[in-house]
PDB file of C-alpha atoms and ligand atoms in Angstrom:
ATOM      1  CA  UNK L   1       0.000   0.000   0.000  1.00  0.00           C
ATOM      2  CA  UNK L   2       1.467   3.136  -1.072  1.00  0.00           C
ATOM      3  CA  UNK L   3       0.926   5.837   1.641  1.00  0.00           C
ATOM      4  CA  UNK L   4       0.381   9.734   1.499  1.00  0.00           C
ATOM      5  CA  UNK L   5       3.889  10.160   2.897  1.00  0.00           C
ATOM      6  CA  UNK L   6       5.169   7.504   0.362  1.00  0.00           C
ATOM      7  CA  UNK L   7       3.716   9.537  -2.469  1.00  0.00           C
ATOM      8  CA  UNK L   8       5.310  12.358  -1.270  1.00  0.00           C
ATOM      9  CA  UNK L   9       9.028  10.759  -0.653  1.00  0.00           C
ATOM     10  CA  UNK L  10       8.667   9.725  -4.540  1.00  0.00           C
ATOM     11  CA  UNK L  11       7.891  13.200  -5.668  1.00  0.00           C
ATOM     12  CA  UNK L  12      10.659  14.226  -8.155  1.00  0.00           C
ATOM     13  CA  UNK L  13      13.332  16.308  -6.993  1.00  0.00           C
ATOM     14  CA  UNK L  14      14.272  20.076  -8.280  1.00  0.00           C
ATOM     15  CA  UNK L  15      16.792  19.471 -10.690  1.00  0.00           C
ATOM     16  CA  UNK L  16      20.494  19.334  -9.262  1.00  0.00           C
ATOM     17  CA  UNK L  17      21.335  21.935 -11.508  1.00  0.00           C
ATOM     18  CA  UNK L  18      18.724  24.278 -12.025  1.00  0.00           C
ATOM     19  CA  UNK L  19      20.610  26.189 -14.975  1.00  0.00           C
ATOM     20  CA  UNK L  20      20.757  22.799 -17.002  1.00  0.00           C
ATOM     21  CA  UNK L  21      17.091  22.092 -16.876  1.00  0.00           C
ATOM     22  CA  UNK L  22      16.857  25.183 -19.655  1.00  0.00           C
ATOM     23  CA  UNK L  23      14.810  27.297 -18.215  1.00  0.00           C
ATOM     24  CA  UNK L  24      14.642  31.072 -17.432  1.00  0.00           C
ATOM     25  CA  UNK L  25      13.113  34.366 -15.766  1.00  0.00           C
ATOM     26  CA  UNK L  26      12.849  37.049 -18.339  1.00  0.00           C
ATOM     27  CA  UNK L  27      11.756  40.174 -16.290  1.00  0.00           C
ATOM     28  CA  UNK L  28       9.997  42.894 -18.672  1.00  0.00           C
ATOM     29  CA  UNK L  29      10.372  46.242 -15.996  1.00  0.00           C
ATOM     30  CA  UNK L  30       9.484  49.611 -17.479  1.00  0.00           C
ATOM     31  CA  UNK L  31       6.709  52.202 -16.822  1.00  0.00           C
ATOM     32  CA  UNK L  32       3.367  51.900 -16.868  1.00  0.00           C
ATOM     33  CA  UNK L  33       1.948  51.222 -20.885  1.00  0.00           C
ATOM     34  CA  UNK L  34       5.619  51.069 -21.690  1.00  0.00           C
ATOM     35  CA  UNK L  35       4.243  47.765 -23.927  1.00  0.00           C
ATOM     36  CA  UNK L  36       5.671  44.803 -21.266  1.00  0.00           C
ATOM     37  CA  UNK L  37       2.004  42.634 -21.157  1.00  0.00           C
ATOM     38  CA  UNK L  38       2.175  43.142 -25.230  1.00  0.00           C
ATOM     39  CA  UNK L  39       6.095  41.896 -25.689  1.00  0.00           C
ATOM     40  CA  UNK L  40       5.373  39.128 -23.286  1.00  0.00           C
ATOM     41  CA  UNK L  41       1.873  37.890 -24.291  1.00  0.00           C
ATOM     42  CA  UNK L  42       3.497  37.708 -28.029  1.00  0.00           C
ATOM     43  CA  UNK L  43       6.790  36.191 -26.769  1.00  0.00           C
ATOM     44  CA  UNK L  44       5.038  33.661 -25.455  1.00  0.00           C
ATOM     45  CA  UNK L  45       3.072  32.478 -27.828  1.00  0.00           C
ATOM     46  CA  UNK L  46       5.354  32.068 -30.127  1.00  0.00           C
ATOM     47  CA  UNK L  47       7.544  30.265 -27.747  1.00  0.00           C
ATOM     48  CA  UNK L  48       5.308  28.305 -27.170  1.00  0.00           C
ATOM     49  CA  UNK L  49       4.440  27.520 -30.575  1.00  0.00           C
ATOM     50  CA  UNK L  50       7.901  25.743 -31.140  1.00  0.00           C
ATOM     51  CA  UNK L  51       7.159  23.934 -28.000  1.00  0.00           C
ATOM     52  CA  UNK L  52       8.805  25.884 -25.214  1.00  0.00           C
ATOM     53  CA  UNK L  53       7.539  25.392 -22.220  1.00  0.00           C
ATOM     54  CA  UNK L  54       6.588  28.984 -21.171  1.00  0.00           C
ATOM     55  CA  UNK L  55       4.635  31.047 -18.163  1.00  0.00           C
ATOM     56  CA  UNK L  56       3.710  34.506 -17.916  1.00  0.00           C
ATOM     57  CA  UNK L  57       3.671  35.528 -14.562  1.00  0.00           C
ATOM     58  CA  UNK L  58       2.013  38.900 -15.594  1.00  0.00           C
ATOM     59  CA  UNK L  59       1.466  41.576 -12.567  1.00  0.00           C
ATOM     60  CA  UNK L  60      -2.219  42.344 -13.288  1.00  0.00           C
ATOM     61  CA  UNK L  61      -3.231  38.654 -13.309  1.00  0.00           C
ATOM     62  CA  UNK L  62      -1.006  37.339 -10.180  1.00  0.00           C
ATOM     63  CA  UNK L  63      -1.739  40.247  -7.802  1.00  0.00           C
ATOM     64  CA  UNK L  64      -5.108  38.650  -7.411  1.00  0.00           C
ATOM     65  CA  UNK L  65      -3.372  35.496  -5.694  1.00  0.00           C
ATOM     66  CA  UNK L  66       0.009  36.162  -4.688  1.00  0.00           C
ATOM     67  CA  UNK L  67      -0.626  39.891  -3.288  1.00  0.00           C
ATOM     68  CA  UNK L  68      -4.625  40.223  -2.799  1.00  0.00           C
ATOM     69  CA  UNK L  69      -3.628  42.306   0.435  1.00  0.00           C
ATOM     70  CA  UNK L  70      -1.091  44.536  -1.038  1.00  0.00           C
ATOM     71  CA  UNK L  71      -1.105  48.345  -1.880  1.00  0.00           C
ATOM     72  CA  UNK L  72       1.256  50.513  -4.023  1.00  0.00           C
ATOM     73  CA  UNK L  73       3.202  51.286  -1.187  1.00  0.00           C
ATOM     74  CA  UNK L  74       7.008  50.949  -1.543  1.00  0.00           C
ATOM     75  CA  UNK L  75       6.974  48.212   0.771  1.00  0.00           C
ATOM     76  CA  UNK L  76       4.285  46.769  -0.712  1.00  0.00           C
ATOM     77  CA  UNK L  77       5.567  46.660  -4.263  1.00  0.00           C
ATOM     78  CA  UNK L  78       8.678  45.238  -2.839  1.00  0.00           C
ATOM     79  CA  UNK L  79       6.546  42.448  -1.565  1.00  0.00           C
ATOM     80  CA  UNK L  80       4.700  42.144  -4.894  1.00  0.00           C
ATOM     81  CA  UNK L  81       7.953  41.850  -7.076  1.00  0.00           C
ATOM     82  CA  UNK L  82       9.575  39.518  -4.320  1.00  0.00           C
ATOM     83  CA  UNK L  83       6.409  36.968  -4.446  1.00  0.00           C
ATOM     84  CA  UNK L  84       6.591  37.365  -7.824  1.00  0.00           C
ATOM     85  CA  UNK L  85      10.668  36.734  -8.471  1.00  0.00           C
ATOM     86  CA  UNK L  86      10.361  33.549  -6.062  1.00  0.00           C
ATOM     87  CA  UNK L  87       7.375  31.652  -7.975  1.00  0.00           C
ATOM     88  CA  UNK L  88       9.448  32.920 -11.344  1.00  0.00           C
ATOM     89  CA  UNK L  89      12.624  30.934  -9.875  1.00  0.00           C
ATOM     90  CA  UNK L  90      10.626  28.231  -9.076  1.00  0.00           C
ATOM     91  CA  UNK L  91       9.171  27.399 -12.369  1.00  0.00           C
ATOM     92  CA  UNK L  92      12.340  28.673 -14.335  1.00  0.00           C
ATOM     93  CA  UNK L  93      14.478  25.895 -12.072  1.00  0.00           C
ATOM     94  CA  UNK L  94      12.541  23.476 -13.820  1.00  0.00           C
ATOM     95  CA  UNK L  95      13.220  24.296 -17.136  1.00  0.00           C
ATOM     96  CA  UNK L  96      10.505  26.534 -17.924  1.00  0.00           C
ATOM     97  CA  UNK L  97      10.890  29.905 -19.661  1.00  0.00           C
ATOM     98  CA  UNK L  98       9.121  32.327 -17.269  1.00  0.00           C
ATOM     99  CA  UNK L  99       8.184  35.790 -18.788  1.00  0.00           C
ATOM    100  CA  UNK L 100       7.367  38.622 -16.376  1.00  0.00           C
ATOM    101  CA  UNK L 101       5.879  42.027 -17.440  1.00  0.00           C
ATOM    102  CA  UNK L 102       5.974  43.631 -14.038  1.00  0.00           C
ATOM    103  CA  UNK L 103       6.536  47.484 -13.442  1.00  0.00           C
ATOM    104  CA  UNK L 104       9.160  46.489 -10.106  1.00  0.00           C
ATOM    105  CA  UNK L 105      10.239  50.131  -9.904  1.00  0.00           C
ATOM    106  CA  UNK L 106      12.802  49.833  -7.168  1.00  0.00           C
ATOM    107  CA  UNK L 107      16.767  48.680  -8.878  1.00  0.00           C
ATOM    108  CA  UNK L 108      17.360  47.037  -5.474  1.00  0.00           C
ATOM    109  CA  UNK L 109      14.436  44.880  -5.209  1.00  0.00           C
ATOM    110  CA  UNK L 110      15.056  43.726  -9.111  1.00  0.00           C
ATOM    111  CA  UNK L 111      18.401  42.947  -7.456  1.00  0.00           C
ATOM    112  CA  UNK L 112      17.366  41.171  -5.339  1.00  0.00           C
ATOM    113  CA  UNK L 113      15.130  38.776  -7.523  1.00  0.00           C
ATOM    114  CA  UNK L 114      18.299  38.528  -9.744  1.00  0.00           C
ATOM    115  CA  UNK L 115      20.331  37.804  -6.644  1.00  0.00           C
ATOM    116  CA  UNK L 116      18.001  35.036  -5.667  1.00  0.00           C
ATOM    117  CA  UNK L 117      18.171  33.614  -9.603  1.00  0.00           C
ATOM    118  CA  UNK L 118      21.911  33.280  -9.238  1.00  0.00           C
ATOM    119  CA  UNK L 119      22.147  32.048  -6.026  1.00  0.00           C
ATOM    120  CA  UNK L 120      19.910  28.921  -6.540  1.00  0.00           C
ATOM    121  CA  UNK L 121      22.008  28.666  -9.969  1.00  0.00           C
ATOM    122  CA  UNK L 122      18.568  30.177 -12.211  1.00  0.00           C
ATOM    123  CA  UNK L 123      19.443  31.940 -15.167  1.00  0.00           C
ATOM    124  CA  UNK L 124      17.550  35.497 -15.427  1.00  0.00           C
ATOM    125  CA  UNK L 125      18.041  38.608 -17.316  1.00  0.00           C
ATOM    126  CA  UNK L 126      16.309  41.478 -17.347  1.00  0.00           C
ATOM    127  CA  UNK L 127      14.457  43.593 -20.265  1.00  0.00           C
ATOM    128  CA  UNK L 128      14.203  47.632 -19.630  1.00  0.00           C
ATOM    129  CA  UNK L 129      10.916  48.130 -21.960  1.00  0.00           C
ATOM    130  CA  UNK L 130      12.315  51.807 -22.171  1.00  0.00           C
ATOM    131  CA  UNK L 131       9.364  53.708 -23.451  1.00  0.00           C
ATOM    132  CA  UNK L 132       9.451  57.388 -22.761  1.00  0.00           C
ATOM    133  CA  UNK L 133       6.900  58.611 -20.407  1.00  0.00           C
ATOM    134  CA  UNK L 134       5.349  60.895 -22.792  1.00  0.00           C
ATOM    135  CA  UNK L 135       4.943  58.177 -25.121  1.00  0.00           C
ATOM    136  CA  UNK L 136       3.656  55.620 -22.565  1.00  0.00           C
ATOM    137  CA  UNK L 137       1.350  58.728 -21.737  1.00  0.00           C
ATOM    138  CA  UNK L 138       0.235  59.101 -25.087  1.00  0.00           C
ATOM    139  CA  UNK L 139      -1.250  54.994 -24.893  1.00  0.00           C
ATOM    140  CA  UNK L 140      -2.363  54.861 -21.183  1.00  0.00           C
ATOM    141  CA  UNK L 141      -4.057  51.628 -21.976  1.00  0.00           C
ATOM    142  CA  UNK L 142      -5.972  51.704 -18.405  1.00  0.00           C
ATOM    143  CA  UNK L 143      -6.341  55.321 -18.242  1.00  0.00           C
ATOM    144  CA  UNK L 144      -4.123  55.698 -14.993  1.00  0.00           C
ATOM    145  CA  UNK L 145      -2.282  58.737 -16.518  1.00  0.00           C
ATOM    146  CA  UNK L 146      -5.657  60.338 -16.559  1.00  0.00           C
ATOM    147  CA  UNK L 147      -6.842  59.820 -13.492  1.00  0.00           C
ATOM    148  CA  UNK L 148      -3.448  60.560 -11.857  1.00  0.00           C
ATOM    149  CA  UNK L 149      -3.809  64.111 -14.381  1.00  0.00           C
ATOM    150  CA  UNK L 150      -7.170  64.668 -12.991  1.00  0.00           C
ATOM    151  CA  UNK L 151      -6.050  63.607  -9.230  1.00  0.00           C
ATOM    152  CA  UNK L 152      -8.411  60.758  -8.834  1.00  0.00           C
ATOM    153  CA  UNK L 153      -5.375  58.529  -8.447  1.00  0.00           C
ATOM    154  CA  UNK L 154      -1.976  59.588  -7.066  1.00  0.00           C
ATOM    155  CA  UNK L 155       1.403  57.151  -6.599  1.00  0.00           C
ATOM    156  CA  UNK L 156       1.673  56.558  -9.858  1.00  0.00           C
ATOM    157  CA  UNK L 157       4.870  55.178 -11.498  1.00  0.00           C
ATOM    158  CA  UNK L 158       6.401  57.386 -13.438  1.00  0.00           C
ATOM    159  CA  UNK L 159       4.657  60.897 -12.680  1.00  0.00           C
ATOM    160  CA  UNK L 160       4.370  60.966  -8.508  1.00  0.00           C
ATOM    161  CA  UNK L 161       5.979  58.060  -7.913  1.00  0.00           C
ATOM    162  CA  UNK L 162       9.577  56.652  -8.137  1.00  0.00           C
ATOM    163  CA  UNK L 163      11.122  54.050 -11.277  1.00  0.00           C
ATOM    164  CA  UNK L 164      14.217  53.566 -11.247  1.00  0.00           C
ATOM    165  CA  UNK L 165      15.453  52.514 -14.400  1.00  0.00           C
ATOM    166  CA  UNK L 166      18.261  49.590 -14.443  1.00  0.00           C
ATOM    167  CA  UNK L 167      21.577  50.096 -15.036  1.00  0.00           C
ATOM    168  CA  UNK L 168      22.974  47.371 -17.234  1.00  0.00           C
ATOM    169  CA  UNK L 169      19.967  45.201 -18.707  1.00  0.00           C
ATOM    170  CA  UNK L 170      20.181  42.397 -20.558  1.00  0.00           C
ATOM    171  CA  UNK L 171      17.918  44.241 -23.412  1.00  0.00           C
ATOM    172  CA  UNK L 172      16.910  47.652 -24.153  1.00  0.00           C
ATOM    173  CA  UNK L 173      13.721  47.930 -26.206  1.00  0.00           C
ATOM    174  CA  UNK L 174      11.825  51.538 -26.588  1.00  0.00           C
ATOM    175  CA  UNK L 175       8.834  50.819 -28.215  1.00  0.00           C
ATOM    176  CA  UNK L 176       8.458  53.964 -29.700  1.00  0.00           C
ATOM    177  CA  UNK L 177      11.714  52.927 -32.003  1.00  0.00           C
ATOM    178  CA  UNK L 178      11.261  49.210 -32.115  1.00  0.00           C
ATOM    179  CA  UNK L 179       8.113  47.481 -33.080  1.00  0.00           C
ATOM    180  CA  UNK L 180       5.982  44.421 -31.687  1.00  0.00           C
ATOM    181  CA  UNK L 181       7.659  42.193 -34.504  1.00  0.00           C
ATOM    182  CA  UNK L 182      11.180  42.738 -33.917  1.00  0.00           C
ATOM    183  CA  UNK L 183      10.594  43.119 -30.265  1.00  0.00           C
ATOM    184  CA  UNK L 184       9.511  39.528 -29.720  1.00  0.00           C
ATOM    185  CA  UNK L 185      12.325  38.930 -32.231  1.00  0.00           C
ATOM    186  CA  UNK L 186      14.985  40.416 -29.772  1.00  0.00           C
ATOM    187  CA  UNK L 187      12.930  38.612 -26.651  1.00  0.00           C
ATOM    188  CA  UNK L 188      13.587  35.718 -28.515  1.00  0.00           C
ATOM    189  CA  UNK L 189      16.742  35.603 -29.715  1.00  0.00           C
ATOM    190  CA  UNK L 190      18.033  36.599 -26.149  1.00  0.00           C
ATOM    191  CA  UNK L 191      16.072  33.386 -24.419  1.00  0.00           C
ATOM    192  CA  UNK L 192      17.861  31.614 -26.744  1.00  0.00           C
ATOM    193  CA  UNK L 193      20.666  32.866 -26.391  1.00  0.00           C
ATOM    194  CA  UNK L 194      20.236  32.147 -22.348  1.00  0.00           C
ATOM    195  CA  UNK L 195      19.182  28.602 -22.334  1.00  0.00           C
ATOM    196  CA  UNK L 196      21.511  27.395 -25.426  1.00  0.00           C
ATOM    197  CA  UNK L 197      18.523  27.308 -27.771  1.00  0.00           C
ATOM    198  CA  UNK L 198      19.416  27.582 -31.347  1.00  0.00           C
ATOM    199  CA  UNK L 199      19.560  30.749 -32.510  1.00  0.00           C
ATOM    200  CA  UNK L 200      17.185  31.707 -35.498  1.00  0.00           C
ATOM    201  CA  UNK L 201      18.967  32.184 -38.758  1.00  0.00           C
ATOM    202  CA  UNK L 202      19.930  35.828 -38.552  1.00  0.00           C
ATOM    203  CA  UNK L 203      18.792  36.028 -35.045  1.00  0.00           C
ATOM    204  CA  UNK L 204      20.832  38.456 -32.863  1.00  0.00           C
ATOM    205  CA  UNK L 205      22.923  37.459 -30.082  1.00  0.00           C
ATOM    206  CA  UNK L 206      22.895  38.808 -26.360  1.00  0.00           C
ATOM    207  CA  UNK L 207      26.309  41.106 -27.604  1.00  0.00           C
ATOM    208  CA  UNK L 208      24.354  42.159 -29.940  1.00  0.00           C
ATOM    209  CA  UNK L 209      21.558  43.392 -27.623  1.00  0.00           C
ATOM    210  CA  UNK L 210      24.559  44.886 -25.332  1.00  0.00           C
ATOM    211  CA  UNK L 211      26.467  46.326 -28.390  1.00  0.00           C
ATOM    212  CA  UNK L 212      23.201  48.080 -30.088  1.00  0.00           C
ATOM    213  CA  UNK L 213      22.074  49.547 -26.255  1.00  0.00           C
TER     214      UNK L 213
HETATM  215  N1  LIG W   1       6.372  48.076 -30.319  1.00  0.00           N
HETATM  216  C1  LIG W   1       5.422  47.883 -29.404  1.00  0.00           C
HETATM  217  N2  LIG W   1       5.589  46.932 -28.460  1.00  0.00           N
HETATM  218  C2  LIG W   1       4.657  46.761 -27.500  1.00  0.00           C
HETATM  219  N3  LIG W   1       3.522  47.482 -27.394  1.00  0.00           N
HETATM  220  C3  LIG W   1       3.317  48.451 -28.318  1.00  0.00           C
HETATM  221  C4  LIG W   1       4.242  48.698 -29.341  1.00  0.00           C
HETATM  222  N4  LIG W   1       3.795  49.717 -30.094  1.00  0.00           N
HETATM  223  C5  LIG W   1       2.629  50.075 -29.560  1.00  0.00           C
HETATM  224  N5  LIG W   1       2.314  49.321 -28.505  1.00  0.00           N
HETATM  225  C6  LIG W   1       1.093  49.453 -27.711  1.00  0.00           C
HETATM  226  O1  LIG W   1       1.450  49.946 -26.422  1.00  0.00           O
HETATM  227  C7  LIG W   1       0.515  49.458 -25.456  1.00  0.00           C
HETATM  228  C8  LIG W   1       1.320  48.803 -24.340  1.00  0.00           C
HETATM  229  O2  LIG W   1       0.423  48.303 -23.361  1.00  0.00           O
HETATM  230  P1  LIG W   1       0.839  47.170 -22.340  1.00  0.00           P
HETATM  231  O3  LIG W   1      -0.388  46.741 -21.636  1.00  0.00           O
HETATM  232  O4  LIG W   1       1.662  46.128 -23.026  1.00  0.00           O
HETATM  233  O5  LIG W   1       1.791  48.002 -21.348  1.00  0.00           O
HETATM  234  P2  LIG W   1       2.447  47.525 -19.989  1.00  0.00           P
HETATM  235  O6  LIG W   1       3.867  47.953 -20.046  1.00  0.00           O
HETATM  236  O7  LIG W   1       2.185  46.085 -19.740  1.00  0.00           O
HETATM  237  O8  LIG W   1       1.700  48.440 -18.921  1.00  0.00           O
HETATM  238  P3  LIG W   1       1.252  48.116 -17.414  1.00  0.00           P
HETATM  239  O9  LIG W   1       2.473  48.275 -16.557  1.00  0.00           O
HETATM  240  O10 LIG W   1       0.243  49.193 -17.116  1.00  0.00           O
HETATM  241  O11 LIG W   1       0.656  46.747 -17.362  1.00  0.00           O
HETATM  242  C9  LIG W   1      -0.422  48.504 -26.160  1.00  0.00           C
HETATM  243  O12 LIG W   1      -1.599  49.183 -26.504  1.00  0.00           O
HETATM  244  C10 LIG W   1       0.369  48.151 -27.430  1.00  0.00           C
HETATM  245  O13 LIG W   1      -0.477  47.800 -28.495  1.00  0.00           O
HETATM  246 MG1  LIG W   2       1.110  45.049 -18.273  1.00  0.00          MG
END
């Protein structure tokens, strides 16, 4: 008779080494309507249409069940982004390519995620969706510019409150130069460049994302 406990013992183990199992935490950061949720949601889908095993862990759809209680607060946030880094490690420790379009305004808290990537052996790079604020402005997909404008909404990121742009991403993509196409081209070419995929013909490489920065 096989008991609960028994089932459990034979659960399979992470990976010894997480980096081998091909997986990967893509974090999208940039402003709000910079164009992450768009890069990501197309990313993935074509990912996944060569048979990548991919997750979105998109901030709009996991606050409802990893941060239900949270605020905008900087602690809060900080919370948010942490939850958010630690399921992404998770999954991308067992091979899976883990795509997050999440504002995570604070450089030291991204640090942090990326800190906790490395240590457990997790690959992870980060994409600065670098999208002028005027421009993002000029979308406001959810029409928080215009409430913050009108002051129905205040602690917004990007006009009353802080983001901190990252120093030395992986990727650089301002949407207002680069379109959807050859974003998810770049997103691409640089998770394949990560997990030892093989590169499109005439993909770019990583340098190449760092050289053309
Ligand atoms: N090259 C591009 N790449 C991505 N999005 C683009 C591009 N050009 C225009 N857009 C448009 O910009 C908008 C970006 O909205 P999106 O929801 O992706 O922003 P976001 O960064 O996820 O914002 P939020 O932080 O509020 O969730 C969409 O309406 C998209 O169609
Ligand atoms: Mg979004």
């Amino acid at each position: 008779m096989t008991t609960n406990l028994d089932q459990r013992a034979a659960a399979p183990a992470p990976p010894a080494d997480p980096a081998s199992a091909g997986g990967v935490t893509v974090w999208l950061t940039g402003l709000p309507s910079a164009g992450k949720s768009t890069i990501a949601h197309a990313l993935a889908a074509e990912l996944t249409a060569t048979g990548t095993k991919v997750q979105v862990l998109d901030g709009d759809e996991v606050r409802p069940y990893l941060s239900t209680e949270l605020g905008f607060s900087k602690a809060h946030r900080d919370l948010n982004v942490t939850r958010i880094g630690y399921v992404a490690r998770l999954l991308a420790g067992h091979g899976v390519v883990v795509l997050v379009p999440v504002i995570a305004p604070y450089a030291e808290t991204r640090g942090k995620v990326r800190a906790d990537h490395e240590s457990h052996g997790v690959r992870y790079a980060e994409v600065h969706v670098s999208t002028s604020l005027a421009v993002a402005e000029s979308r406001d997909v959810k029409g928080l510019y215009a409430k913050a404008r009108n002051g129905e909404l205040s602690g917004l990121t990007g006009l009353d409150d802080p983001y901190e742009a990252p120093a030395d991403p992986e990727l650089v993509i301002d949407t207002a130069d680069v379109d959807l196409d050859t974003s998810v081209r770049l997103g691409r070419s640089l998770v394949e460049a990560l997990t030892g995929a093989a590169p499109l013909p005439g993909a770019v490489t990583a340098d190449d994302h760092k050289e053309s920065r």
